[in-house]
mmCIF file of C-alpha atoms and ligand atoms in Angstrom:
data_model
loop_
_atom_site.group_PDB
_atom_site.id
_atom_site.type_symbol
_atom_site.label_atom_id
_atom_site.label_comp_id
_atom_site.label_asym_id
_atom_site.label_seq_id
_atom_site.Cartn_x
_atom_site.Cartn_y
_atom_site.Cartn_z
ATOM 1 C CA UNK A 1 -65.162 18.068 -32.683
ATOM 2 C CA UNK A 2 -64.994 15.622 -29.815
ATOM 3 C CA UNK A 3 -61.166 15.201 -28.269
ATOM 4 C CA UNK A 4 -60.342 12.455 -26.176
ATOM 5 C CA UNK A 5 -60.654 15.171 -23.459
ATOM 6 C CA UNK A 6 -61.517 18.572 -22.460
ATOM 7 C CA UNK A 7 -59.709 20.858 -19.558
ATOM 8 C CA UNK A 8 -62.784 21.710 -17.036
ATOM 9 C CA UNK A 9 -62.111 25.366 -16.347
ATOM 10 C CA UNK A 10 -63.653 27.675 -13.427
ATOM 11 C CA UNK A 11 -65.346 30.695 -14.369
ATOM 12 C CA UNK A 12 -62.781 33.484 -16.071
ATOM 13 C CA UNK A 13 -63.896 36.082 -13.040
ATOM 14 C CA UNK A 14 -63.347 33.725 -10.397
ATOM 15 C CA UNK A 15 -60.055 32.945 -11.684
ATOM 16 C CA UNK A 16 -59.126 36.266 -12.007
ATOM 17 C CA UNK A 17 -60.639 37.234 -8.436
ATOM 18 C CA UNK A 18 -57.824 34.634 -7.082
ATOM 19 C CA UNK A 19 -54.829 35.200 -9.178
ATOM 20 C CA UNK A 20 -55.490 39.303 -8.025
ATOM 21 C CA UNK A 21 -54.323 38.202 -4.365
ATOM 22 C CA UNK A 22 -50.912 37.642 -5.893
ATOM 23 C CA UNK A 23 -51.636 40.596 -7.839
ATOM 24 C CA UNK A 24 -51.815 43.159 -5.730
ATOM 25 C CA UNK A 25 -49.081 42.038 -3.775
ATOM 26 C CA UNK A 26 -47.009 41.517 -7.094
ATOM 27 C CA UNK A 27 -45.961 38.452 -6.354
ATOM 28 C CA UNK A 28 -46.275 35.456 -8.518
ATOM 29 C CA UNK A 29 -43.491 32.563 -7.748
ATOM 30 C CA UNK A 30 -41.509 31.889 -4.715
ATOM 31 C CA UNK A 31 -43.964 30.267 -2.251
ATOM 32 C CA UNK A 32 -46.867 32.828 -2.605
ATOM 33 C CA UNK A 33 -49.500 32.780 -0.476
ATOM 34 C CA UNK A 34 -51.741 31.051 -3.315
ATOM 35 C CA UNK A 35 -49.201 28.241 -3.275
ATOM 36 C CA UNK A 36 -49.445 27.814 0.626
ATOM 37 C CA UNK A 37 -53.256 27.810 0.576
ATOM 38 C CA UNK A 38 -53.175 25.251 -2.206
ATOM 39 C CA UNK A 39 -50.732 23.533 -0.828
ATOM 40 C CA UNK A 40 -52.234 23.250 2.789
ATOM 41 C CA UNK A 41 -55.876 22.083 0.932
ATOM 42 C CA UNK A 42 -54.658 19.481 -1.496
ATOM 43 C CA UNK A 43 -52.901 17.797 2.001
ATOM 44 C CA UNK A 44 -55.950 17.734 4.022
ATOM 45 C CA UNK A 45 -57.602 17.126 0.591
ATOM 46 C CA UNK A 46 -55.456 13.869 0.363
ATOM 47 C CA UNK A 47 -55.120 13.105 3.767
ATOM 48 C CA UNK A 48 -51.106 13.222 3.130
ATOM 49 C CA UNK A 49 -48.424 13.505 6.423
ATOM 50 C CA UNK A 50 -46.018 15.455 4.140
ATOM 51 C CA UNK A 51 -47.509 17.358 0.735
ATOM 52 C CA UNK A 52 -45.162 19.299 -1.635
ATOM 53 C CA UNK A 53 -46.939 20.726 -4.761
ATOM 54 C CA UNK A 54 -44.340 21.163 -7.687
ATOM 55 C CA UNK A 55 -44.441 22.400 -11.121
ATOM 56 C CA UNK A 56 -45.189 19.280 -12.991
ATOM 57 C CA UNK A 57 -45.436 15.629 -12.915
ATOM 58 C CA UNK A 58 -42.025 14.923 -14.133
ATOM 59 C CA UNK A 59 -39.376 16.586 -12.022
ATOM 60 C CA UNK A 60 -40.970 14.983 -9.043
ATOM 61 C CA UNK A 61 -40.229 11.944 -10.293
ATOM 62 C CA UNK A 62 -36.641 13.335 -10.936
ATOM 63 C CA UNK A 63 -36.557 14.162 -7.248
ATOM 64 C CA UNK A 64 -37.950 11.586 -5.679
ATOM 65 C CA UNK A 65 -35.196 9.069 -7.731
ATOM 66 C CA UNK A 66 -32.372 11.574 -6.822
ATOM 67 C CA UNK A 67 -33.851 12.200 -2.662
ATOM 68 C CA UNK A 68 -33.398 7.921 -2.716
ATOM 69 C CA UNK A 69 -30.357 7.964 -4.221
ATOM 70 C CA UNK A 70 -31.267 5.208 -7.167
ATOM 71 C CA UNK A 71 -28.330 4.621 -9.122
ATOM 72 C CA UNK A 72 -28.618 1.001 -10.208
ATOM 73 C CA UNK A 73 -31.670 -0.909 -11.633
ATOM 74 C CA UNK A 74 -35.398 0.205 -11.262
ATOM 75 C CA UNK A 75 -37.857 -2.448 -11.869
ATOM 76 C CA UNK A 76 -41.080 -0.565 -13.636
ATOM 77 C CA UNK A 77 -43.651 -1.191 -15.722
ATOM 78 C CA UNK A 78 -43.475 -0.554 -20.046
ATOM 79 C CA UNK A 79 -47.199 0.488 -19.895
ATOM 80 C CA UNK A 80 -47.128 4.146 -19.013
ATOM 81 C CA UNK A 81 -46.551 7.764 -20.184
ATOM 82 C CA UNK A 82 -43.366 7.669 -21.256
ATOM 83 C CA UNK A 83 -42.564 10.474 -18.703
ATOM 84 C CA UNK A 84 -42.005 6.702 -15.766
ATOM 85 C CA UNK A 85 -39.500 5.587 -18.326
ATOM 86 C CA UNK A 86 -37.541 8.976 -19.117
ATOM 87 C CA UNK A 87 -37.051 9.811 -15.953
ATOM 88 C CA UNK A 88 -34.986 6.484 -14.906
ATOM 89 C CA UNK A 89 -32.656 6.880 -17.844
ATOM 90 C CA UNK A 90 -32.568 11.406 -17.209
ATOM 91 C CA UNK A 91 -31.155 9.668 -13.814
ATOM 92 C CA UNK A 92 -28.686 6.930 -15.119
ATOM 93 C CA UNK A 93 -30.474 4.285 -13.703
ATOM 94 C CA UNK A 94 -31.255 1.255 -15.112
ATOM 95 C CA UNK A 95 -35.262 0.415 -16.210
ATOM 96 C CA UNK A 96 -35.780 -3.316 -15.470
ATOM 97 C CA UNK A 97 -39.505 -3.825 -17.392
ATOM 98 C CA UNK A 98 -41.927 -6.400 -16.063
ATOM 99 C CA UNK A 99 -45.149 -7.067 -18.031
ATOM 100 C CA UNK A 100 -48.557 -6.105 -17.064
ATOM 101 C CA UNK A 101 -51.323 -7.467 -15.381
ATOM 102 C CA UNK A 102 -54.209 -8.085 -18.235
ATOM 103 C CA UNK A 103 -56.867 -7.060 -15.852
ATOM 104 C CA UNK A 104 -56.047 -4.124 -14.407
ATOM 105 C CA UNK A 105 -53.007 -2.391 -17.039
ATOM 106 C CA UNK A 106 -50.713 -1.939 -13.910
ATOM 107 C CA UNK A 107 -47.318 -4.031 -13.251
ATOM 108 C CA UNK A 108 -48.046 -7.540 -12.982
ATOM 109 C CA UNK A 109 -47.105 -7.568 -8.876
ATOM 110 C CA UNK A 110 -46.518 -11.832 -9.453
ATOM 111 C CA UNK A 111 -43.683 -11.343 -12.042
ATOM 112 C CA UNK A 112 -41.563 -8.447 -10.058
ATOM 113 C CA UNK A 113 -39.525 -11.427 -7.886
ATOM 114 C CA UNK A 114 -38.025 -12.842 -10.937
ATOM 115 C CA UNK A 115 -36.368 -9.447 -12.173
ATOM 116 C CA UNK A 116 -34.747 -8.290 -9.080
ATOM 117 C CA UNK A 117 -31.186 -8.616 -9.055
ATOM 118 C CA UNK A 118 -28.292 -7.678 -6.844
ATOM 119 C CA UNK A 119 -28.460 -4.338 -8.290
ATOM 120 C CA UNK A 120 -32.438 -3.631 -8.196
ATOM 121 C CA UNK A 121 -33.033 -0.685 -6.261
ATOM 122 C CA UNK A 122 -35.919 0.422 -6.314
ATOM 123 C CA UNK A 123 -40.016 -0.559 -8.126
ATOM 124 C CA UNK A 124 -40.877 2.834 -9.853
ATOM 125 C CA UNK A 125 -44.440 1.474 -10.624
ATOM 126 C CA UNK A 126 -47.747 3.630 -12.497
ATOM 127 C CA UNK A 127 -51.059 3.303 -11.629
ATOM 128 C CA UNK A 128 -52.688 3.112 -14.755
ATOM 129 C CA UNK A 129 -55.385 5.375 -15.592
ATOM 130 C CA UNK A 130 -56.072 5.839 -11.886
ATOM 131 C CA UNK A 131 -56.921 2.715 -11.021
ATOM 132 C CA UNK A 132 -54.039 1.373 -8.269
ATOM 133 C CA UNK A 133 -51.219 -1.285 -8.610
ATOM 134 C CA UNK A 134 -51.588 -4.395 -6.380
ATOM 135 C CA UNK A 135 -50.120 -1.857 -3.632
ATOM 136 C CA UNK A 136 -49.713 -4.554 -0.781
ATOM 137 C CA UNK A 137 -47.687 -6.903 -2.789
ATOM 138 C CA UNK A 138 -45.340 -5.032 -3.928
ATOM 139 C CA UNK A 139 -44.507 -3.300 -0.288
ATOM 140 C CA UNK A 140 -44.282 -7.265 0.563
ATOM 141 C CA UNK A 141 -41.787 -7.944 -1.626
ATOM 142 C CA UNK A 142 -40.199 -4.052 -0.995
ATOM 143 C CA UNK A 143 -39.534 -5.093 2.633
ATOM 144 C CA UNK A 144 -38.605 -8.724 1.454
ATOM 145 C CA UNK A 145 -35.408 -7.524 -0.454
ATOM 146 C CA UNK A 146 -34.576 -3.842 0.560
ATOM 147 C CA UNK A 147 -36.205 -1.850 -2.084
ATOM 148 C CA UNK A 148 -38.060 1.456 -2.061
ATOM 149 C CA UNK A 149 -41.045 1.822 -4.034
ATOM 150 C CA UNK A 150 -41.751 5.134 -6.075
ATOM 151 C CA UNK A 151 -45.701 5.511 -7.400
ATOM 152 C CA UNK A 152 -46.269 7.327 -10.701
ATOM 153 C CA UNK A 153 -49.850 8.099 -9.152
ATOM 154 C CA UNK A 154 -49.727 10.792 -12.193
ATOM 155 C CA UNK A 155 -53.579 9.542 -12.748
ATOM 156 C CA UNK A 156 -54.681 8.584 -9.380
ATOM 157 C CA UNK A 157 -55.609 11.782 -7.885
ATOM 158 C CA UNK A 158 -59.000 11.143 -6.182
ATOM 159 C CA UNK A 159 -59.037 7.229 -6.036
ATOM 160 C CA UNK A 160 -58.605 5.706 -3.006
ATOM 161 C CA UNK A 161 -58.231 2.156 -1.593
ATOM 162 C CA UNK A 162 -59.297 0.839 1.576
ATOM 163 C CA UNK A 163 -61.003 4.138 2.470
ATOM 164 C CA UNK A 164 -57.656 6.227 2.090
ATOM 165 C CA UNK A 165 -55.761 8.101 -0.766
ATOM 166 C CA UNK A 166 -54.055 5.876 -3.202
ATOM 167 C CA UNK A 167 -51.124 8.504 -3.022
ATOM 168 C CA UNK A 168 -50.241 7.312 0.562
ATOM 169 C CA UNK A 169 -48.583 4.257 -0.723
ATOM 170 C CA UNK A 170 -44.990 3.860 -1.263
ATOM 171 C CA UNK A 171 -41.547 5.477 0.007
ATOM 172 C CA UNK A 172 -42.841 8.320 -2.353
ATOM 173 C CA UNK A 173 -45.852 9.089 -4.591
ATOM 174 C CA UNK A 174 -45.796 12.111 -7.401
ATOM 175 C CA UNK A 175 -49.469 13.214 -9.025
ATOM 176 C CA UNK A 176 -49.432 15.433 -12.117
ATOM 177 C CA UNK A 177 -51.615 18.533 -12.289
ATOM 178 C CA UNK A 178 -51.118 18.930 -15.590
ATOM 179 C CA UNK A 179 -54.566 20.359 -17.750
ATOM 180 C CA UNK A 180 -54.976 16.950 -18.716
ATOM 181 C CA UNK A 181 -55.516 15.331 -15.558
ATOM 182 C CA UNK A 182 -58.675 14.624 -13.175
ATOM 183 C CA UNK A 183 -57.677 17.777 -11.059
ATOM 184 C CA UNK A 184 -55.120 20.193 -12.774
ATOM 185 C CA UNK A 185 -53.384 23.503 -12.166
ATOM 186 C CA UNK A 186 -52.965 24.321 -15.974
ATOM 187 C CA UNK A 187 -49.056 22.705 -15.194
ATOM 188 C CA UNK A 188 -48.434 20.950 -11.677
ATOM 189 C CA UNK A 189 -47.850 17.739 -9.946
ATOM 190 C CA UNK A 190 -46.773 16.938 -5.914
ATOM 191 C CA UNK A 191 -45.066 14.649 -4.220
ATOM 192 C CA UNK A 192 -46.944 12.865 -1.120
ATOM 193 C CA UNK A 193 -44.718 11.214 1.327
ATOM 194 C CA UNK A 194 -44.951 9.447 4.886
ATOM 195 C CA UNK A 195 -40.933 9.371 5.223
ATOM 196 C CA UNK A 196 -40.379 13.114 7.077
ATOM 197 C CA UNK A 197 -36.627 13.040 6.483
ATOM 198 C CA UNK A 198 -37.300 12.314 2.667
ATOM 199 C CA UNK A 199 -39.509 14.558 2.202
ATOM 200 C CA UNK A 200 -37.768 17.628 3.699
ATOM 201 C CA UNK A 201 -34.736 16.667 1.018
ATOM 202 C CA UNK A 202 -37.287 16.466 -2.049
ATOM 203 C CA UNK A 203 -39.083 20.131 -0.418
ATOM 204 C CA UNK A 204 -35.164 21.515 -0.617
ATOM 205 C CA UNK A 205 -34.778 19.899 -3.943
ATOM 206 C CA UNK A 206 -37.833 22.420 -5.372
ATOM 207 C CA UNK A 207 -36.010 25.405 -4.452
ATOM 208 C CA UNK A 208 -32.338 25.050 -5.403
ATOM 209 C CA UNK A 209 -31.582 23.217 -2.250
ATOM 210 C CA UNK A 210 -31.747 26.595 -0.407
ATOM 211 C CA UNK A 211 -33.489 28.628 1.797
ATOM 212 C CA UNK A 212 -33.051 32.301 1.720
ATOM 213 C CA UNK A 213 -29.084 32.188 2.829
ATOM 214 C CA UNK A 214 -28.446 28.639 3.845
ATOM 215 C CA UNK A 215 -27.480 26.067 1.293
ATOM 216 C CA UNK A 216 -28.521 22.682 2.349
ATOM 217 C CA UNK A 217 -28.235 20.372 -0.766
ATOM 218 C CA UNK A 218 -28.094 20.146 -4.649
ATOM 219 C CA UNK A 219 -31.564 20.920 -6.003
ATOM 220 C CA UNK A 220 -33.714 22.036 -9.245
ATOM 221 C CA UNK A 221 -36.484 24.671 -9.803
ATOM 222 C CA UNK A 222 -39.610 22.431 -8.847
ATOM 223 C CA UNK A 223 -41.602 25.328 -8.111
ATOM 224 C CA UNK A 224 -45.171 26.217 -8.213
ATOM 225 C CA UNK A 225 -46.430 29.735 -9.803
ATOM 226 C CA UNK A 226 -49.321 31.954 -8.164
ATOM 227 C CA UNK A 227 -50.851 31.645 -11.606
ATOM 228 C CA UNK A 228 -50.947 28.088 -11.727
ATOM 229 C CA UNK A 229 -52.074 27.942 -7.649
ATOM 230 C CA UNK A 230 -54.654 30.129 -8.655
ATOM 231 C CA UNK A 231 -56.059 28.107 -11.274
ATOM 232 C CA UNK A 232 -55.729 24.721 -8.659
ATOM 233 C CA UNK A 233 -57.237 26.798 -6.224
ATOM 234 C CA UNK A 234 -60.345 27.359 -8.035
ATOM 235 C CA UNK A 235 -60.618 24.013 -9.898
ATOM 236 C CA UNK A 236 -59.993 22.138 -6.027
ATOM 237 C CA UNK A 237 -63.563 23.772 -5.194
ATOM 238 C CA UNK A 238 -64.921 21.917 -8.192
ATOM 239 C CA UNK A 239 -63.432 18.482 -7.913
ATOM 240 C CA UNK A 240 -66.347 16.460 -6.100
ATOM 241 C CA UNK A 241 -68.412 17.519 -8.969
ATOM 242 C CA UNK A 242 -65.678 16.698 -11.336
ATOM 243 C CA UNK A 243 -65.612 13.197 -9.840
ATOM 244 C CA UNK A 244 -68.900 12.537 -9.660
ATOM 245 C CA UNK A 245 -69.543 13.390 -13.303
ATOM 246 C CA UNK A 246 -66.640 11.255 -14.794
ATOM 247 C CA UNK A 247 -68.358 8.825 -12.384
ATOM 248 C CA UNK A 248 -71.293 9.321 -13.921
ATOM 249 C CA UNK A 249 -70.388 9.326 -17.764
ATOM 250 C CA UNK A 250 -67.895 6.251 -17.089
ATOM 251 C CA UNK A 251 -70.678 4.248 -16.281
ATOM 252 C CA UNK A 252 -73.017 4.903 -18.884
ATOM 253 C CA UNK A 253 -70.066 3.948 -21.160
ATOM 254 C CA UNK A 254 -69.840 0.550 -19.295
ATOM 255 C CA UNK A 255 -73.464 0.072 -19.929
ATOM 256 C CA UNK A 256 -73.647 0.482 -23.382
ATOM 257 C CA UNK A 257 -70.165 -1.485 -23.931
ATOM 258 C CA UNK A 258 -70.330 -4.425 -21.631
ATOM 259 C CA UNK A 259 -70.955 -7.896 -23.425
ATOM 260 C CA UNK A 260 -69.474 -6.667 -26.626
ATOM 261 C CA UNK A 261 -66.175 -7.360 -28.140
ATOM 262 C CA UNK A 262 -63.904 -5.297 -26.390
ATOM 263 C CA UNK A 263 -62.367 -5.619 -23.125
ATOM 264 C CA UNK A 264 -63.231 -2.715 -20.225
ATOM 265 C CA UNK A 265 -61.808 -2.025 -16.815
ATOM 266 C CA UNK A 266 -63.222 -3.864 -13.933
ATOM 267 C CA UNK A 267 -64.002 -1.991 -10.777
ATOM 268 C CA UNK A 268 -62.918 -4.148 -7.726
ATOM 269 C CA UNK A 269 -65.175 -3.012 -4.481
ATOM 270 C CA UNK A 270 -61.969 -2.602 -2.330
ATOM 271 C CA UNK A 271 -61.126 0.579 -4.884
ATOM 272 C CA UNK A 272 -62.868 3.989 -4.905
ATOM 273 C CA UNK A 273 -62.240 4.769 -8.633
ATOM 274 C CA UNK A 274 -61.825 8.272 -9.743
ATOM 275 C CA UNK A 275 -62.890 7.341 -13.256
ATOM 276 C CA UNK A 276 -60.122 9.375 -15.015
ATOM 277 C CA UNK A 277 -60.249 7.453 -18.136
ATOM 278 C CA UNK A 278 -62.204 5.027 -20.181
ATOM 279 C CA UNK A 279 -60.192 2.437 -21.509
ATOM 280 C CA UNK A 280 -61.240 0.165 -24.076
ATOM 281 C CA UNK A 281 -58.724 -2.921 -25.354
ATOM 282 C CA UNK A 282 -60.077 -4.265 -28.495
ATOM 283 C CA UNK A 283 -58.947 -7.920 -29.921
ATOM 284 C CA UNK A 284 -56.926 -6.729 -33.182
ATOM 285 C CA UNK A 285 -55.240 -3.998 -33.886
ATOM 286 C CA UNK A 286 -57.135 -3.713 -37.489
ATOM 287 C CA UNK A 287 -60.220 -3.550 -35.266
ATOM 288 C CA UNK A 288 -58.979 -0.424 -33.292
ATOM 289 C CA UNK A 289 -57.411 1.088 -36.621
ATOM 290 C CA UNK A 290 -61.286 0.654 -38.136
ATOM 291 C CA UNK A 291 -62.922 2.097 -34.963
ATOM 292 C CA UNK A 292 -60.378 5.275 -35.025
ATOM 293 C CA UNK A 293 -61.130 5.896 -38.797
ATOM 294 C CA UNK A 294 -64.989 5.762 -38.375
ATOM 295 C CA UNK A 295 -64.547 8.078 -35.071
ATOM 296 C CA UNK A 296 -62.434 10.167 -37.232
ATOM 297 C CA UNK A 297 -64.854 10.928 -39.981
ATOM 298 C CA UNK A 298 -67.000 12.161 -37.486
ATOM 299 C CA UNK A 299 -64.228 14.587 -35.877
ATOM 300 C CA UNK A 300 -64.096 12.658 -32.722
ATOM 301 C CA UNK A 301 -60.542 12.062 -31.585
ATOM 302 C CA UNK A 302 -59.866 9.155 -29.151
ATOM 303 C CA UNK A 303 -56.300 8.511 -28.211
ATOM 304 C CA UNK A 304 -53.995 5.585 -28.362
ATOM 305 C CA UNK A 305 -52.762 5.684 -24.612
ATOM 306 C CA UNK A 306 -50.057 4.352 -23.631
ATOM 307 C CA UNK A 307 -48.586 3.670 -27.158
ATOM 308 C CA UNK A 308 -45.966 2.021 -27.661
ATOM 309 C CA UNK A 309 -44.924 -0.007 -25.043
ATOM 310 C CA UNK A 310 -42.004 1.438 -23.588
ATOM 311 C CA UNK A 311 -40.069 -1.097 -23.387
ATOM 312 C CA UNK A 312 -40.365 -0.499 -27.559
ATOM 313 C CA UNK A 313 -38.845 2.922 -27.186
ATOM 314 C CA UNK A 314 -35.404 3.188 -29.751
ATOM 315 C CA UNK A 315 -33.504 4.462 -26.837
ATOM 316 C CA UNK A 316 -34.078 1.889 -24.463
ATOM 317 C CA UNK A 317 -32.656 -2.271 -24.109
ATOM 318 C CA UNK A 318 -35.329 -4.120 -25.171
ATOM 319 C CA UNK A 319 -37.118 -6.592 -22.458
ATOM 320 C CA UNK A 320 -39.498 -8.799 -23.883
ATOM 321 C CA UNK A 321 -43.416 -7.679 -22.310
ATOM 322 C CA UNK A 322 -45.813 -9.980 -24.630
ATOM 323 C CA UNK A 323 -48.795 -8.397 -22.078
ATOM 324 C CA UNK A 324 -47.875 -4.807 -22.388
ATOM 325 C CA UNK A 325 -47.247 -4.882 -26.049
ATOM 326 C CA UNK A 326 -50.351 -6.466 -26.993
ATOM 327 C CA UNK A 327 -52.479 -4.560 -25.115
ATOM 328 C CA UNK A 328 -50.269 -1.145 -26.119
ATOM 329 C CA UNK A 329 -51.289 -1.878 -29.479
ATOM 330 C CA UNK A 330 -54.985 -2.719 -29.056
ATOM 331 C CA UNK A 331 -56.291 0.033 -26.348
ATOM 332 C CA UNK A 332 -57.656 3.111 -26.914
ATOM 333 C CA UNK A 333 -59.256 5.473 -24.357
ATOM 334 C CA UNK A 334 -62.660 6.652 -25.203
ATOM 335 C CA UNK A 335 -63.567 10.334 -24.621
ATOM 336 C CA UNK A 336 -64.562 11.143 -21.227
ATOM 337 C CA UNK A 337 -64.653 14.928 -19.731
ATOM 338 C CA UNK A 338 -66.906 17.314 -17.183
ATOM 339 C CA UNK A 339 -69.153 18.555 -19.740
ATOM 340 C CA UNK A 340 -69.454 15.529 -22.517
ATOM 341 C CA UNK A 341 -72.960 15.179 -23.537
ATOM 342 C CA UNK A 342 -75.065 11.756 -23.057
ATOM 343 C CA UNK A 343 -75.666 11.946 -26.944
ATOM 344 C CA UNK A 344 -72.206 12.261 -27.709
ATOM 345 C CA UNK A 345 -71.267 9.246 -25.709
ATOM 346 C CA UNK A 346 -74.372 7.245 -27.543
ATOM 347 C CA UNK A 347 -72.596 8.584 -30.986
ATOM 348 C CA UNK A 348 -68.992 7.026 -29.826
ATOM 349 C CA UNK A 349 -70.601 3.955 -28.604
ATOM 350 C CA UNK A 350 -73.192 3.046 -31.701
ATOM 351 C CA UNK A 351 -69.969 3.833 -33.928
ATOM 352 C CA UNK A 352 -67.581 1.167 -32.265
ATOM 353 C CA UNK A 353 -69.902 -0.877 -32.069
ATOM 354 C CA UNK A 354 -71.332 -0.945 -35.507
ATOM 355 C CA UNK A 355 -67.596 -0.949 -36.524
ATOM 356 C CA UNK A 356 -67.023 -3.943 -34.322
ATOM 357 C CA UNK A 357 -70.245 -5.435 -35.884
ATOM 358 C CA UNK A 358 -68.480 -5.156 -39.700
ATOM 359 C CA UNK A 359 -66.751 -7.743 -40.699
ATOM 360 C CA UNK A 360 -62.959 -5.991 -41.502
ATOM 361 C CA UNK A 361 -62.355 -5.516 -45.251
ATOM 362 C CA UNK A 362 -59.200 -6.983 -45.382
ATOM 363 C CA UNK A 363 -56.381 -8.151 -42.316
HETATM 364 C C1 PLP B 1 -49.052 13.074 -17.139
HETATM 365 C C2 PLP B 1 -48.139 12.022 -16.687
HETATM 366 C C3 PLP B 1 -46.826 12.298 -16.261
HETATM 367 C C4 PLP B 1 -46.194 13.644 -16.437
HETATM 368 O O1 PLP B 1 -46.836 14.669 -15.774
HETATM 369 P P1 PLP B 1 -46.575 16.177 -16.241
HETATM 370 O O2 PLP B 1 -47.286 16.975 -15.196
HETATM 371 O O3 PLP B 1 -47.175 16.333 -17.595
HETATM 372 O O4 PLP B 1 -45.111 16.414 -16.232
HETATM 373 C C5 PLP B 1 -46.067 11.267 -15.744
HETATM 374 N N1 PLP B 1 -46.545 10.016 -15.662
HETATM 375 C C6 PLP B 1 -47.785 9.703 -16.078
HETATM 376 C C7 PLP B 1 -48.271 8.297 -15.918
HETATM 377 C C8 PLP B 1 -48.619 10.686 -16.624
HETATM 378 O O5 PLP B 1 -49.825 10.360 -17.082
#
């Protein structure tokens, strides 16, 4: 069986040899010295002025809407994990959605101007499978009209633009660290920062809004474990080799899929890419549908990501997003891990394509 991905794991006794530092001192939470080490290496890792590493990928999106005090209208984009979306509405704000950019799946930066309103706050904006937002237009138009700019950089651990870390962009920028992601910590995420001020209030937030006997603020339980810093700890050692192999296996997909039917991601030479996934938008839905049967009876399992649109969801107002929707329905990420094998890749590929080859039965 071939998933649409794999969680790289470090050797079991390596693992073990670092969670037994928090072991022998039994203890596991509260700022542990794993936590501090990781903490201190993913900032120099990322080049970051202020680094806070969190549980997840969620509730530092939670905090980093609550540390700007967003109350109104946040312009964002429908084509995400549905995590960007949730976590307006878990805040009472309002998500304003403007449609995508065809090209490169992030928030179409020329269409933001005609959705702000006296009530926009704020651009809570993804970069799509790593690969980053039009960054310097939307702090243009940020600074333009008064708004603060939140990046779900959730997949863009690694990539960096204009020789620095994508995660430097923005008011604030949260990663995930979840097992799914380039670089994960079993469950993680962190919240990068250049504002000081902010980011003190978001490093209260994780702990309650205390420390030890003084109570500062409101806050939530945003903390790390010593069993997940462990496993970041020894994964972080890995990650150049992680990189280079996604690098590696992304390519060879390009290769054997450019010139055919299906649109891919294009690589601009201003971005270092981390390759975290392998999009492929095909031109009918009844084409993907075909392509995910034929995988299937092979027990390979792509995945339809993002779908829906959000801006589809039940629960929230619908916004017309013709780009988002479209391309929602018709993308499907190939799969792409550390240790997936040139001849599986060669099996995925001659599949779609012969699929793509066949005329479709019927629709
Ligand atoms: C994974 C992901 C999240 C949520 O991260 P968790 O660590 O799973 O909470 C949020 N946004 C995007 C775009 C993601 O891909």
């Amino acid at each position: 069986m071939i998933n649409v991905t794999k969680t790289f794991l470090p050797p079991f006794e390596q693992y073990t040899e670092t969670l037994k530092r928090a072991w022998d001192k039994s203890w596991i939470t509260n700022n542990g010295e794993l936590v501090l080490e990781l903490e201190q290496k993913l900032k120099d890792y990322l080049d970051a002025r202020n680094f806070i590493l969190c549980v997840n990928g969620t509730v530092v999106l939670q905090m980093a809407i609550k540390a700007l005090n967003l109350t109104g209208e946040i312009i964002t984009t429908p084509f995400s994990y549905v995590a960007t979306t949730t976590t307006i509405l878990w805040a009472n704000c309002t998500p304003v959605f403007v449609d995508i950019d065809p090209g490169t799946f992030c928030i179409d930066a020329t269409k933001i101007e005609a959705a702000i309103t006296p009530r926009t706050q704020a651009i809570m904006a993804t970069h799509v499978y790593g690969y980053p937002c039009d960054v310097e237009a939307i702090e243009a138009l940020a600074s333009k009209y008064g708004l603060k700019v939140i990046y779900d950089a959730a997949h863009a651990f690694g990539t960096k633009i204009n020789g620095t870390s994508l995660l430097n962009y923005g008011d604030v920028s949260t990663c995930s660290f979840h097992a799914t992601k380039v670089f994960h910590m079993g469950e993680g995420g962190c919240i990068v920062s250049n504002d000081d001020k902010l980011s003190r209030q978001m490093y209260l937030y994780r702990q309650f809004g205390h420390i030890g006997e003084e109570y500062f603020t409101i806050g939530i339980n945003g903390k790390a474990s010593e069993l997940h810093a462990a496993m970041g700890l020894c994964n972080l050692e890995y990650v150049g080799e992680i990189l280079a192999k996604r690098k590696e296996k992304w390519l060879f997909y390009y290769e054997m899929l450019k010139g055919s039917d299906v649109q891919l991601l294009t690589i601009s030479s201003h971005v270092d890419y981390n390759y975290a996934y392998f999009p492929v938008v095909f031109k009918t839905e009844a084409a993907l549908l075909k392509v995910i049967a034929a995988l299937k009876d092979q027990e390979i399992f792509p995945r339809r990501y993002f779908y829906p649109s959000l801006n589809l969801l039940d629960y929230v107002e619908y916004q017309s997003c013709p780009v988002a929707e479209s391309i929602a329905r018709n993308v499907l990420c190939l799969p792409l891990y550390f240790d997936l094998l040139e001849t599986e890749q060669l099996q995925i590929t001659g599949i779609l394509l012969h699929e793509l080859k066949e005329p479709a039965l019927c629709n």
